[in-house]
Amino acid sequence: MIDDLVVNAALCMLMTAAAIWTVVTVRLLRAAIGLALTSALLTIVMYRFGSPLAAAFELSVCAGLISVIFVSAITLTSRLSSDRLNQRESEVLRRFWFLPLLVIIAGVILYKTSIPIEIIAFEGKTAAQDDVRSIIWNTRHLDLIGQIAILLAGAIGVVLLFKERKHG
Amino acid sequence: MDNECLLACAVGVPVAGAFLMPLVGRASKTVRNLLSLILITVPLGASIALIPTVLAGKTVYISAAMPLGFNISLAADGLAVFMAIVSSFISAVIALYSFDYIDHYENQDEYYLMIVLFLGSMMGICYSANLIPLYIFWELTALSSWRLIGFFREEHFVKRADKAFLTTVFGALLMLLGFIMIGQQAGSFELAVIRDKLAAEPVSAVAAGLVIAGILAKSATLPFHTWLPDAGVAPSPVTALLHAAVLVKIGVYAYARIFVATIAAGAFWDQAIPAIALASTLVSAGAALVETDIKRIIAYSTVSQIGFIFLGLSSGTELGVTGALLFILMHGIAKAGLFLSAGIIEQKTHVRDITKLGGLVKTMPVTAVSFLLCAFSVMGIPPFGGFFSKYMVITGALSGGRTALAIAFAACGFLTIVYLFRLFNAVFLKEAPSQEILVKEGSHTMVFSIAMLAVLSVAGGLLVSYPAEFGLEAVKQIMGLVK
Amino acid sequence: MPTLLIILPLALLLILNLPLLRAARRVSFWLCAVLALAQVVATATHMGGLIPDLGAAFDPYIVLQLRMTGLSEVVLLAIGIVVLASLFTARAMIADHDERFKFGNLVILAMMGLNGTALLADLISLYVFIEITAVSSFILIAFDRDSDGLEGSFKYIILSAVATAALLASIALFMMVSPDTSFAAVRAALAVSQHSFYVNLAAGLLLCGLFVKGGLVPFHWWLPDAYSSAPAPASVLLAGIITKVSGIYALIVVSTSILTVGGAAGEVIMVLGIVSAIAGALLALGQRDMKRMLAYSSVSQVGYIMLGLGSGTALGVAGAVFHFFNHAIFKSLLFVNAAAVEGSLGTRDMDRMGGIASKMPVTGVTSIIGFFSAAGIPPLAGFWSKVMIIIALWQAGHQTASVVAVLVGVLTLAYFLSMQRRVFFGRLREGLGEIREARMSILVPAVSLALITVAAGLFFKPVFSKIIMPVGEMLVK
């Protein structure tokens, strides 16, 4: 049986790798996939760490946000030739070689210094321990309506920004 | 009408009525012009109607409660009524003059709106019995003078209007801080309460200094004096209104109201104010000697004469303060006459440089004589009005034990004579550099206005006892309250 | 009424987009405007206690944890007014029917987000509703699909993402100590574990997130780009109310109902307020683009609001709330004026304008009213709120801050004078002889906003004692 710690550490590393990949790559499609991967891995990590509420929000809200980012990014850029793309990619890789190193160093420092947790807990159950399903369906009507509105906004955005403007 | 109603009308009618100007102006120019004159004479009439009550030693007081102690309180005592009559009378003459002067320019509606609003806020300042409405009206005069100075809309004119606005608002904001400090110390912004509470404990030198900074900025005294000559780009009736008659006197009046009638400025400022006034008088007299722009010379002369008023007010003697009040009256009339004469010359010849002018005495005899009479009054030549006020101010300083200052100011008085004669000579007497500038007199209304001011300058000297008695009564009232 | 304020915009949006009701699109503008007007009327009458709350009948049917306080009323009123102004501006500036319909949709969505933000009392809901507003405004900024707008939108998205991350992290930390995320519960939990590192970190993150949203220095650099590149009606909405509610109002609520006012948070808020007020004014001085100048002016004015909030006294917070309202009104007014000028001249470069007040008198006069209110010239509304803040600072012993607040007034006056000189006051620039006054649907909001500014100043007494001061006292207990 695999140790929990090992799984968590592996997931975190994967997520970091995906995040770095998203930042470094010059192809939009790959960046989009990287971001989605990061988001998905983060959701899993959150769920495993006992925070299903946050996991649910990560999935739903980031989905809306990501679509808008890519819409604007795609509209902003012009296509490069594939030679130019490859050249650019190696440039970027050379420029950002230190990124993984930085992440590892930061991890080591955080692990070594580990800030002591000294929360005087509220007497009784804290919000972090509640079940996400019961929260959403019983007490959070307002936020559900909000989520609907965000999705609607995202939909309008996609319709509006993707459509070619009428000329004349 | 009872006194309270008169007081409310004196401030309320012009302030509210000013905003009718653009509406009325759309219908008829003549009606608008007449209405503006009426709106200016209403406070004049109301103030004159208040004279008997005030001379009996009573104070008329009305107040509208506002949160945070920002009560809109108005009070009429001798000082306020005196100042209100002087400024509304001069404004009325200037408004009469502008009917013809402004007739062929654009934006006349705005002009009359601002003139009436300006006079209304001036009335507000005169009658304010609370520091906050005093500040509000103070800013209203600043904003109307901003529009008036930039009236001709040329780019560098507007820049100078901005400069005047910025300088006076900078001072006003410092003054607001000072007001807040005084208000905190006394627990109220009401002048009467402040006077009672702070009779024993003087305000800090910082608070007094902040208020004085605001006053100096408004009255264009060193080190805030440069906006005034620059503001000479405004139409001449405006410069007369701002520089001579009303705006710069606001600062002086506020000094009298706050530091003579209400609280003591403290030992430091009692020494510093006359010194600042002397420096201001000297520097601007020097500038007036070398300037060649006719309006700038008169403007510097104003800065210079304001110093005399400060000298009188800070002397602490009844004679000196009364002299300062008379000075406000006499200088207002005479200086308005000078500016309006300059306005006629400028409008007719389109020249303001005195080196390119000359010989106008032949073609503009009435203007020349009026100019000379007003100049005599400003110089302080007996028996003109200006002589008595200057004499009283200097004697007041002497009896207050400031001999050196009095002598220095007397020397400045001599400088006044020199630069005004230089101006008169250059414009009217010396040979004309070209025949083109020898032009006819201005319109009848305009010439009538300046002739009236000149006659008043003479009458002010011959009948000096009436305003002097009233001034003395007012001074006794306010000085008695302080001591 | 609170429930209706959230449900109705959403319902209207859904109805307008029903495939069967294509005909409704033609009147969509008027439907949106009527909704916003209804909000203004309902809030204003509710405020004055004129009529009973008609919407109350709906409240029990849907469980939404909303609270209607005096503060929410002020904010809701401002939201309604600015949304109306933006809609009318859009009517003049966006010619195409279909485009205008979409614009109306987004505005209604943003309005729903703003209403929710103004009404709720829960951290997670706060986050969700701020996000609704944010997503709608991303699209509004990029509405014209030109590269400027997309760039401004992109910057806003990035900064907003940072703010979102900070907000979420702080919510997560708070959830570890608190039974739920309602303001009251978090406040109670904070009182128990006051000095813990994580709790302080959470509070710091929360404040930082809101600072970014509100565009305070040093998080201000997205703001001028977003404001100036957005289409005119969108920038009215954005500058007038969106950043104000999702940043500044949220700060007011969070710092009064979760954190203790006047504590360490108060100090931070005060310092940022001073820095923003000065830096915003200095940066505004050097601008050529009219909308950028107004954007930096926003940064500076928001500094004033922060100063009032940081003073921690009832008077100061009341002043902050009043300045919040005034700023919403006069800044939308100035942006409406900017839209009018841009519409007539086709440029925002102030060096290519001059003296256009003679051709556009209504725009010129209303811009002067907005400018006077912003610069704190009495007796307009902006003067009273600034004086309240200055006096509150002085009474609370923050004399330096008070002096700064006064002197920034001079800088404010300076940049607004420079705008007036370059745009409106002065001789008409050559080549501008052909321009004409803006269309009626821009003049209507300009004149109405100017009248509101004047009225709020002239009726300071009832406004202060009936509305503003009770709000301040409620927030600082």
PDB file of C-alpha atoms in Angstrom, chain B residues 118-346:
ATOM      1  CA  PHE B 118     -19.163  87.230  -6.413  1.00  0.00           C
ATOM      2  CA  LEU B 119     -20.894  90.155  -4.761  1.00  0.00           C
ATOM      3  CA  GLY B 120     -23.296  87.792  -2.980  1.00  0.00           C
ATOM      4  CA  SER B 121     -20.485  85.715  -1.547  1.00  0.00           C
ATOM      5  CA  MET B 122     -18.702  88.903  -0.580  1.00  0.00           C
ATOM      6  CA  MET B 123     -21.829  89.848   1.399  1.00  0.00           C
ATOM      7  CA  GLY B 124     -21.729  86.358   2.891  1.00  0.00           C
ATOM      8  CA  ILE B 125     -18.165  86.887   4.048  1.00  0.00           C
ATOM      9  CA  CYS B 126     -19.010  90.280   5.542  1.00  0.00           C
ATOM     10  CA  TYR B 127     -21.934  88.970   7.538  1.00  0.00           C
ATOM     11  CA  SER B 128     -20.676  85.473   8.446  1.00  0.00           C
ATOM     12  CA  ALA B 129     -20.704  84.820  12.164  1.00  0.00           C
ATOM     13  CA  ASN B 130     -19.328  81.311  11.820  1.00  0.00           C
ATOM     14  CA  LEU B 131     -16.005  80.166  10.410  1.00  0.00           C
ATOM     15  CA  ILE B 132     -17.461  77.488   8.113  1.00  0.00           C
ATOM     16  CA  PRO B 133     -19.841  79.709   6.095  1.00  0.00           C
ATOM     17  CA  LEU B 134     -17.009  82.216   6.018  1.00  0.00           C
ATOM     18  CA  TYR B 135     -14.862  79.552   4.349  1.00  0.00           C
ATOM     19  CA  ILE B 136     -17.658  78.522   1.964  1.00  0.00           C
ATOM     20  CA  PHE B 137     -18.233  82.074   0.740  1.00  0.00           C
ATOM     21  CA  TRP B 138     -14.470  82.537   0.572  1.00  0.00           C
ATOM     22  CA  GLU B 139     -14.194  79.672  -1.916  1.00  0.00           C
ATOM     23  CA  LEU B 140     -17.191  80.942  -3.875  1.00  0.00           C
ATOM     24  CA  THR B 141     -15.404  84.236  -4.471  1.00  0.00           C
ATOM     25  CA  ALA B 142     -12.362  82.263  -5.630  1.00  0.00           C
ATOM     26  CA  LEU B 143     -14.308  80.282  -8.176  1.00  0.00           C
ATOM     27  CA  SER B 144     -16.151  83.286  -9.565  1.00  0.00           C
ATOM     28  CA  SER B 145     -12.910  85.210  -9.915  1.00  0.00           C
ATOM     29  CA  TRP B 146     -11.452  82.208 -11.755  1.00  0.00           C
ATOM     30  CA  ARG B 147     -14.151  82.430 -14.417  1.00  0.00           C
ATOM     31  CA  LEU B 148     -13.946  86.223 -14.519  1.00  0.00           C
ATOM     32  CA  ILE B 149     -10.172  86.427 -14.924  1.00  0.00           C
ATOM     33  CA  GLY B 150     -10.314  83.881 -17.734  1.00  0.00           C
ATOM     34  CA  PHE B 151     -13.197  85.744 -19.352  1.00  0.00           C
ATOM     35  CA  PHE B 152     -11.405  86.407 -22.641  1.00  0.00           C
ATOM     36  CA  ARG B 153     -10.534  82.725 -22.993  1.00  0.00           C
ATOM     37  CA  GLU B 154      -7.047  83.272 -24.452  1.00  0.00           C
ATOM     38  CA  GLU B 155      -4.806  80.410 -23.417  1.00  0.00           C
ATOM     39  CA  HIS B 156      -2.361  82.377 -21.309  1.00  0.00           C
ATOM     40  CA  PHE B 157      -5.240  84.327 -19.763  1.00  0.00           C
ATOM     41  CA  VAL B 158      -6.772  81.066 -18.630  1.00  0.00           C
ATOM     42  CA  LYS B 159      -3.408  79.992 -17.251  1.00  0.00           C
ATOM     43  CA  ARG B 160      -3.282  83.123 -15.137  1.00  0.00           C
ATOM     44  CA  ALA B 161      -6.842  82.559 -13.990  1.00  0.00           C
ATOM     45  CA  ASP B 162      -5.760  79.086 -12.930  1.00  0.00           C
ATOM     46  CA  LYS B 163      -2.826  80.584 -11.066  1.00  0.00           C
ATOM     47  CA  ALA B 164      -5.063  82.992  -9.164  1.00  0.00           C
ATOM     48  CA  PHE B 165      -7.490  80.197  -8.348  1.00  0.00           C
ATOM     49  CA  LEU B 166      -4.743  77.837  -7.196  1.00  0.00           C
ATOM     50  CA  THR B 167      -3.003  80.427  -5.042  1.00  0.00           C
ATOM     51  CA  THR B 168      -6.135  81.562  -3.282  1.00  0.00           C
ATOM     52  CA  VAL B 169      -7.438  78.020  -2.807  1.00  0.00           C
ATOM     53  CA  PHE B 170      -4.078  76.911  -1.448  1.00  0.00           C
ATOM     54  CA  GLY B 171      -4.317  79.707   1.081  1.00  0.00           C
ATOM     55  CA  ALA B 172      -7.946  78.923   1.777  1.00  0.00           C
ATOM     56  CA  LEU B 173      -7.180  75.281   2.489  1.00  0.00           C
ATOM     57  CA  LEU B 174      -4.457  76.285   4.944  1.00  0.00           C
ATOM     58  CA  MET B 175      -6.996  78.618   6.473  1.00  0.00           C
ATOM     59  CA  LEU B 176      -9.508  75.768   6.733  1.00  0.00           C
ATOM     60  CA  LEU B 177      -6.932  73.776   8.708  1.00  0.00           C
ATOM     61  CA  GLY B 178      -6.430  76.769  10.963  1.00  0.00           C
ATOM     62  CA  PHE B 179     -10.206  77.073  11.383  1.00  0.00           C
ATOM     63  CA  ILE B 180     -10.419  73.418  12.346  1.00  0.00           C
ATOM     64  CA  MET B 181      -7.678  73.895  14.941  1.00  0.00           C
ATOM     65  CA  ILE B 182      -9.419  76.936  16.373  1.00  0.00           C
ATOM     66  CA  GLY B 183     -12.753  75.099  16.273  1.00  0.00           C
ATOM     67  CA  GLN B 184     -11.288  72.138  18.143  1.00  0.00           C
ATOM     68  CA  GLN B 185      -9.814  74.402  20.777  1.00  0.00           C
ATOM     69  CA  ALA B 186     -12.988  76.391  21.315  1.00  0.00           C
ATOM     70  CA  GLY B 187     -15.403  73.512  20.713  1.00  0.00           C
ATOM     71  CA  SER B 188     -17.375  75.561  18.205  1.00  0.00           C
ATOM     72  CA  PHE B 189     -17.020  77.414  14.937  1.00  0.00           C
ATOM     73  CA  GLU B 190     -19.317  80.241  16.061  1.00  0.00           C
ATOM     74  CA  LEU B 191     -17.326  83.459  16.282  1.00  0.00           C
ATOM     75  CA  ALA B 192     -19.197  84.620  19.381  1.00  0.00           C
ATOM     76  CA  VAL B 193     -18.471  81.364  21.202  1.00  0.00           C
ATOM     77  CA  ILE B 194     -14.837  81.401  20.107  1.00  0.00           C
ATOM     78  CA  ARG B 195     -14.473  84.943  21.399  1.00  0.00           C
ATOM     79  CA  ASP B 196     -15.779  83.976  24.830  1.00  0.00           C
ATOM     80  CA  LYS B 197     -13.946  80.678  25.121  1.00  0.00           C
ATOM     81  CA  LEU B 198     -10.589  81.859  23.844  1.00  0.00           C
ATOM     82  CA  ALA B 199     -10.508  85.182  25.680  1.00  0.00           C
ATOM     83  CA  ALA B 200      -8.250  83.636  28.310  1.00  0.00           C
ATOM     84  CA  GLU B 201      -6.245  81.103  26.308  1.00  0.00           C
ATOM     85  CA  PRO B 202      -4.726  82.374  23.046  1.00  0.00           C
ATOM     86  CA  VAL B 203      -4.698  80.183  19.956  1.00  0.00           C
ATOM     87  CA  SER B 204      -1.424  78.559  18.996  1.00  0.00           C
ATOM     88  CA  ALA B 205       0.883  80.470  16.681  1.00  0.00           C
ATOM     89  CA  VAL B 206       0.512  77.662  14.109  1.00  0.00           C
ATOM     90  CA  ALA B 207      -3.271  77.956  13.942  1.00  0.00           C
ATOM     91  CA  ALA B 208      -3.064  81.739  13.697  1.00  0.00           C
ATOM     92  CA  GLY B 209      -0.339  81.392  11.064  1.00  0.00           C
ATOM     93  CA  LEU B 210      -2.444  79.059   8.918  1.00  0.00           C
ATOM     94  CA  VAL B 211      -5.368  81.465   8.979  1.00  0.00           C
ATOM     95  CA  ILE B 212      -3.048  84.379   8.212  1.00  0.00           C
ATOM     96  CA  ALA B 213      -1.599  82.456   5.254  1.00  0.00           C
ATOM     97  CA  GLY B 214      -5.092  82.199   3.803  1.00  0.00           C
ATOM     98  CA  ILE B 215      -5.668  85.890   4.374  1.00  0.00           C
ATOM     99  CA  LEU B 216      -2.367  86.886   2.764  1.00  0.00           C
ATOM    100  CA  ALA B 217      -3.072  84.699  -0.262  1.00  0.00           C
ATOM    101  CA  LYS B 218      -6.446  86.351  -0.780  1.00  0.00           C
ATOM    102  CA  SER B 219      -5.282  89.894  -0.184  1.00  0.00           C
ATOM    103  CA  ALA B 220      -2.285  89.320  -2.474  1.00  0.00           C
ATOM    104  CA  THR B 221       0.320  90.196   0.090  1.00  0.00           C
ATOM    105  CA  LEU B 222       3.912  88.972   0.029  1.00  0.00           C
ATOM    106  CA  PRO B 223       4.714  86.060  -0.474  1.00  0.00           C
ATOM    107  CA  PHE B 224       1.452  85.280  -2.315  1.00  0.00           C
ATOM    108  CA  HIS B 225       1.193  88.529  -4.269  1.00  0.00           C
ATOM    109  CA  THR B 226       2.187  87.492  -7.782  1.00  0.00           C
ATOM    110  CA  TRP B 227      -1.254  86.326  -8.924  1.00  0.00           C
ATOM    111  CA  LEU B 228      -2.724  89.802  -8.625  1.00  0.00           C
ATOM    112  CA  PRO B 229      -0.712  91.640 -11.311  1.00  0.00           C
ATOM    113  CA  ASP B 230      -1.035  88.555 -13.534  1.00  0.00           C
ATOM    114  CA  ALA B 231      -4.785  88.680 -13.141  1.00  0.00           C
ATOM    115  CA  GLY B 232      -4.770  92.036 -14.902  1.00  0.00           C
ATOM    116  CA  VAL B 233      -5.599  90.173 -18.112  1.00  0.00           C
ATOM    117  CA  ALA B 234      -9.223  90.129 -17.031  1.00  0.00           C
ATOM    118  CA  PRO B 235     -11.727  92.640 -18.429  1.00  0.00           C
ATOM    119  CA  SER B 236     -11.201  95.986 -16.733  1.00  0.00           C
ATOM    120  CA  PRO B 237     -14.415  96.019 -14.687  1.00  0.00           C
ATOM    121  CA  VAL B 238     -13.328  92.646 -13.335  1.00  0.00           C
ATOM    122  CA  THR B 239      -9.877  93.870 -12.418  1.00  0.00           C
ATOM    123  CA  ALA B 240     -11.492  96.834 -10.730  1.00  0.00           C
ATOM    124  CA  LEU B 241     -13.801  94.536  -8.850  1.00  0.00           C
ATOM    125  CA  LEU B 242     -11.175  91.995  -7.914  1.00  0.00           C
ATOM    126  CA  HIS B 243      -8.093  94.078  -7.408  1.00  0.00           C
ATOM    127  CA  ALA B 244      -9.369  97.333  -6.189  1.00  0.00           C
ATOM    128  CA  ALA B 245     -12.651  97.148  -4.602  1.00  0.00           C
ATOM    129  CA  VAL B 246     -13.559  93.838  -3.267  1.00  0.00           C
ATOM    130  CA  LEU B 247     -11.512  90.666  -3.563  1.00  0.00           C
ATOM    131  CA  VAL B 248      -8.283  91.828  -1.984  1.00  0.00           C
ATOM    132  CA  LYS B 249     -10.246  93.589   0.735  1.00  0.00           C
ATOM    133  CA  ILE B 250     -11.771  90.260   1.712  1.00  0.00           C
ATOM    134  CA  GLY B 251      -8.456  89.220   3.184  1.00  0.00           C
ATOM    135  CA  VAL B 252      -8.132  92.447   5.086  1.00  0.00           C
ATOM    136  CA  TYR B 253     -11.689  92.204   6.312  1.00  0.00           C
ATOM    137  CA  ALA B 254     -11.188  88.618   7.470  1.00  0.00           C
ATOM    138  CA  TYR B 255      -8.141  89.768   9.407  1.00  0.00           C
ATOM    139  CA  ALA B 256     -10.191  92.458  11.103  1.00  0.00           C
ATOM    140  CA  ARG B 257     -13.048  90.060  11.771  1.00  0.00           C
ATOM    141  CA  ILE B 258     -10.930  87.248  13.186  1.00  0.00           C
ATOM    142  CA  PHE B 259      -7.868  88.841  14.724  1.00  0.00           C
ATOM    143  CA  VAL B 260      -9.210  92.234  15.747  1.00  0.00           C
ATOM    144  CA  ALA B 261     -12.808  91.450  16.640  1.00  0.00           C
ATOM    145  CA  THR B 262     -12.612  87.855  17.847  1.00  0.00           C
ATOM    146  CA  ILE B 263      -9.290  86.498  19.040  1.00  0.00           C
ATOM    147  CA  ALA B 264      -5.760  87.726  19.563  1.00  0.00           C
ATOM    148  CA  ALA B 265      -3.266  86.599  16.955  1.00  0.00           C
ATOM    149  CA  GLY B 266      -0.551  86.188  19.577  1.00  0.00           C
ATOM    150  CA  ALA B 267       2.652  88.073  20.236  1.00  0.00           C
ATOM    151  CA  PHE B 268       4.582  86.559  17.343  1.00  0.00           C
ATOM    152  CA  TRP B 269       2.097  87.521  14.641  1.00  0.00           C
ATOM    153  CA  ASP B 270       1.499  90.947  16.167  1.00  0.00           C
ATOM    154  CA  GLN B 271       5.148  91.630  15.358  1.00  0.00           C
ATOM    155  CA  ALA B 272       5.309  89.677  12.106  1.00  0.00           C
ATOM    156  CA  ILE B 273       2.236  91.080  10.342  1.00  0.00           C
ATOM    157  CA  PRO B 274       3.436  94.708  10.168  1.00  0.00           C
ATOM    158  CA  ALA B 275       6.834  93.466   9.014  1.00  0.00           C
ATOM    159  CA  ILE B 276       5.277  91.375   6.249  1.00  0.00           C
ATOM    160  CA  ALA B 277       3.052  94.307   5.321  1.00  0.00           C
ATOM    161  CA  LEU B 278       6.065  96.626   5.079  1.00  0.00           C
ATOM    162  CA  ALA B 279       8.017  94.182   2.913  1.00  0.00           C
ATOM    163  CA  SER B 280       4.984  93.731   0.676  1.00  0.00           C
ATOM    164  CA  THR B 281       4.461  97.477   0.378  1.00  0.00           C
ATOM    165  CA  LEU B 282       8.095  98.150  -0.474  1.00  0.00           C
ATOM    166  CA  VAL B 283       8.542  95.351  -2.976  1.00  0.00           C
ATOM    167  CA  SER B 284       5.380  96.112  -4.894  1.00  0.00           C
ATOM    168  CA  ALA B 285       5.998  99.866  -4.862  1.00  0.00           C
ATOM    169  CA  GLY B 286       9.356  99.100  -6.434  1.00  0.00           C
ATOM    170  CA  ALA B 287       7.698  96.882  -9.021  1.00  0.00           C
ATOM    171  CA  ALA B 288       5.159  99.617  -9.790  1.00  0.00           C
ATOM    172  CA  LEU B 289       8.011 102.015 -10.462  1.00  0.00           C
ATOM    173  CA  VAL B 290       9.523  99.912 -13.229  1.00  0.00           C
ATOM    174  CA  GLU B 291       6.503  98.225 -14.820  1.00  0.00           C
ATOM    175  CA  THR B 292       5.293  99.547 -18.176  1.00  0.00           C
ATOM    176  CA  ASP B 293       1.887  97.835 -18.376  1.00  0.00           C
ATOM    177  CA  ILE B 294      -0.741 100.258 -17.177  1.00  0.00           C
ATOM    178  CA  LYS B 295      -2.883  97.647 -15.445  1.00  0.00           C
ATOM    179  CA  ARG B 296       0.076  95.940 -13.813  1.00  0.00           C
ATOM    180  CA  ILE B 297       1.234  99.251 -12.350  1.00  0.00           C
ATOM    181  CA  ILE B 298      -2.166  99.849 -10.793  1.00  0.00           C
ATOM    182  CA  ALA B 299      -2.286  96.247  -9.595  1.00  0.00           C
ATOM    183  CA  TYR B 300       1.111  96.531  -7.902  1.00  0.00           C
ATOM    184  CA  SER B 301      -0.089  99.754  -6.386  1.00  0.00           C
ATOM    185  CA  THR B 302      -2.974  97.802  -4.864  1.00  0.00           C
ATOM    186  CA  VAL B 303      -0.617  95.229  -3.351  1.00  0.00           C
ATOM    187  CA  SER B 304       1.371  98.134  -1.972  1.00  0.00           C
ATOM    188  CA  GLN B 305      -1.617  99.925  -0.453  1.00  0.00           C
ATOM    189  CA  ILE B 306      -2.941  96.743   1.188  1.00  0.00           C
ATOM    190  CA  GLY B 307       0.156  96.911   3.396  1.00  0.00           C
ATOM    191  CA  PHE B 308      -1.084 100.187   4.869  1.00  0.00           C
ATOM    192  CA  ILE B 309      -4.381  98.576   5.814  1.00  0.00           C
ATOM    193  CA  PHE B 310      -2.590  95.732   7.569  1.00  0.00           C
ATOM    194  CA  LEU B 311      -0.463  98.272   9.389  1.00  0.00           C
ATOM    195  CA  GLY B 312      -3.562  99.995  10.694  1.00  0.00           C
ATOM    196  CA  LEU B 313      -5.336  96.800  11.684  1.00  0.00           C
ATOM    197  CA  SER B 314      -2.338  95.385  13.510  1.00  0.00           C
ATOM    198  CA  SER B 315      -1.611  98.622  15.354  1.00  0.00           C
ATOM    199  CA  GLY B 316      -4.041  97.695  18.108  1.00  0.00           C
ATOM    200  CA  THR B 317      -5.176 101.308  18.553  1.00  0.00           C
ATOM    201  CA  GLU B 318      -8.654 102.611  17.862  1.00  0.00           C
ATOM    202  CA  LEU B 319      -7.243 105.314  15.641  1.00  0.00           C
ATOM    203  CA  GLY B 320      -5.232 102.861  13.561  1.00  0.00           C
ATOM    204  CA  VAL B 321      -8.092 100.403  13.047  1.00  0.00           C
ATOM    205  CA  THR B 322     -10.534 103.184  12.185  1.00  0.00           C
ATOM    206  CA  GLY B 323      -7.974 104.505   9.729  1.00  0.00           C
ATOM    207  CA  ALA B 324      -7.727 101.045   8.170  1.00  0.00           C
ATOM    208  CA  LEU B 325     -11.509 100.905   7.710  1.00  0.00           C
ATOM    209  CA  LEU B 326     -11.522 104.335   6.113  1.00  0.00           C
ATOM    210  CA  PHE B 327      -8.614 103.207   3.959  1.00  0.00           C
ATOM    211  CA  ILE B 328     -10.717 100.298   2.692  1.00  0.00           C
ATOM    212  CA  LEU B 329     -13.427 102.750   1.662  1.00  0.00           C
ATOM    213  CA  MET B 330     -11.243 105.447   0.147  1.00  0.00           C
ATOM    214  CA  HIS B 331      -8.863 103.109  -1.592  1.00  0.00           C
ATOM    215  CA  GLY B 332     -11.730 101.049  -2.941  1.00  0.00           C
ATOM    216  CA  ILE B 333     -13.369 104.078  -4.556  1.00  0.00           C
ATOM    217  CA  ALA B 334     -10.192 105.619  -5.888  1.00  0.00           C
ATOM    218  CA  LYS B 335      -8.616 102.415  -7.121  1.00  0.00           C
ATOM    219  CA  ALA B 336     -11.821 101.370  -8.852  1.00  0.00           C
ATOM    220  CA  GLY B 337     -11.704 104.750 -10.596  1.00  0.00           C
ATOM    221  CA  LEU B 338      -8.124 104.133 -11.733  1.00  0.00           C
ATOM    222  CA  PHE B 339      -8.852 100.662 -13.064  1.00  0.00           C
ATOM    223  CA  LEU B 340     -12.003 101.731 -14.866  1.00  0.00           C
ATOM    224  CA  SER B 341     -10.129 104.659 -16.466  1.00  0.00           C
ATOM    225  CA  ALA B 342      -7.444 102.223 -17.550  1.00  0.00           C
ATOM    226  CA  GLY B 343     -10.255 100.085 -18.955  1.00  0.00           C
ATOM    227  CA  ILE B 344     -11.501 102.945 -21.124  1.00  0.00           C
ATOM    228  CA  ILE B 345      -7.973 103.632 -22.365  1.00  0.00           C
ATOM    229  CA  GLU B 346      -7.335  99.971 -23.080  1.00  0.00           C
TER     230      GLU B 346
END
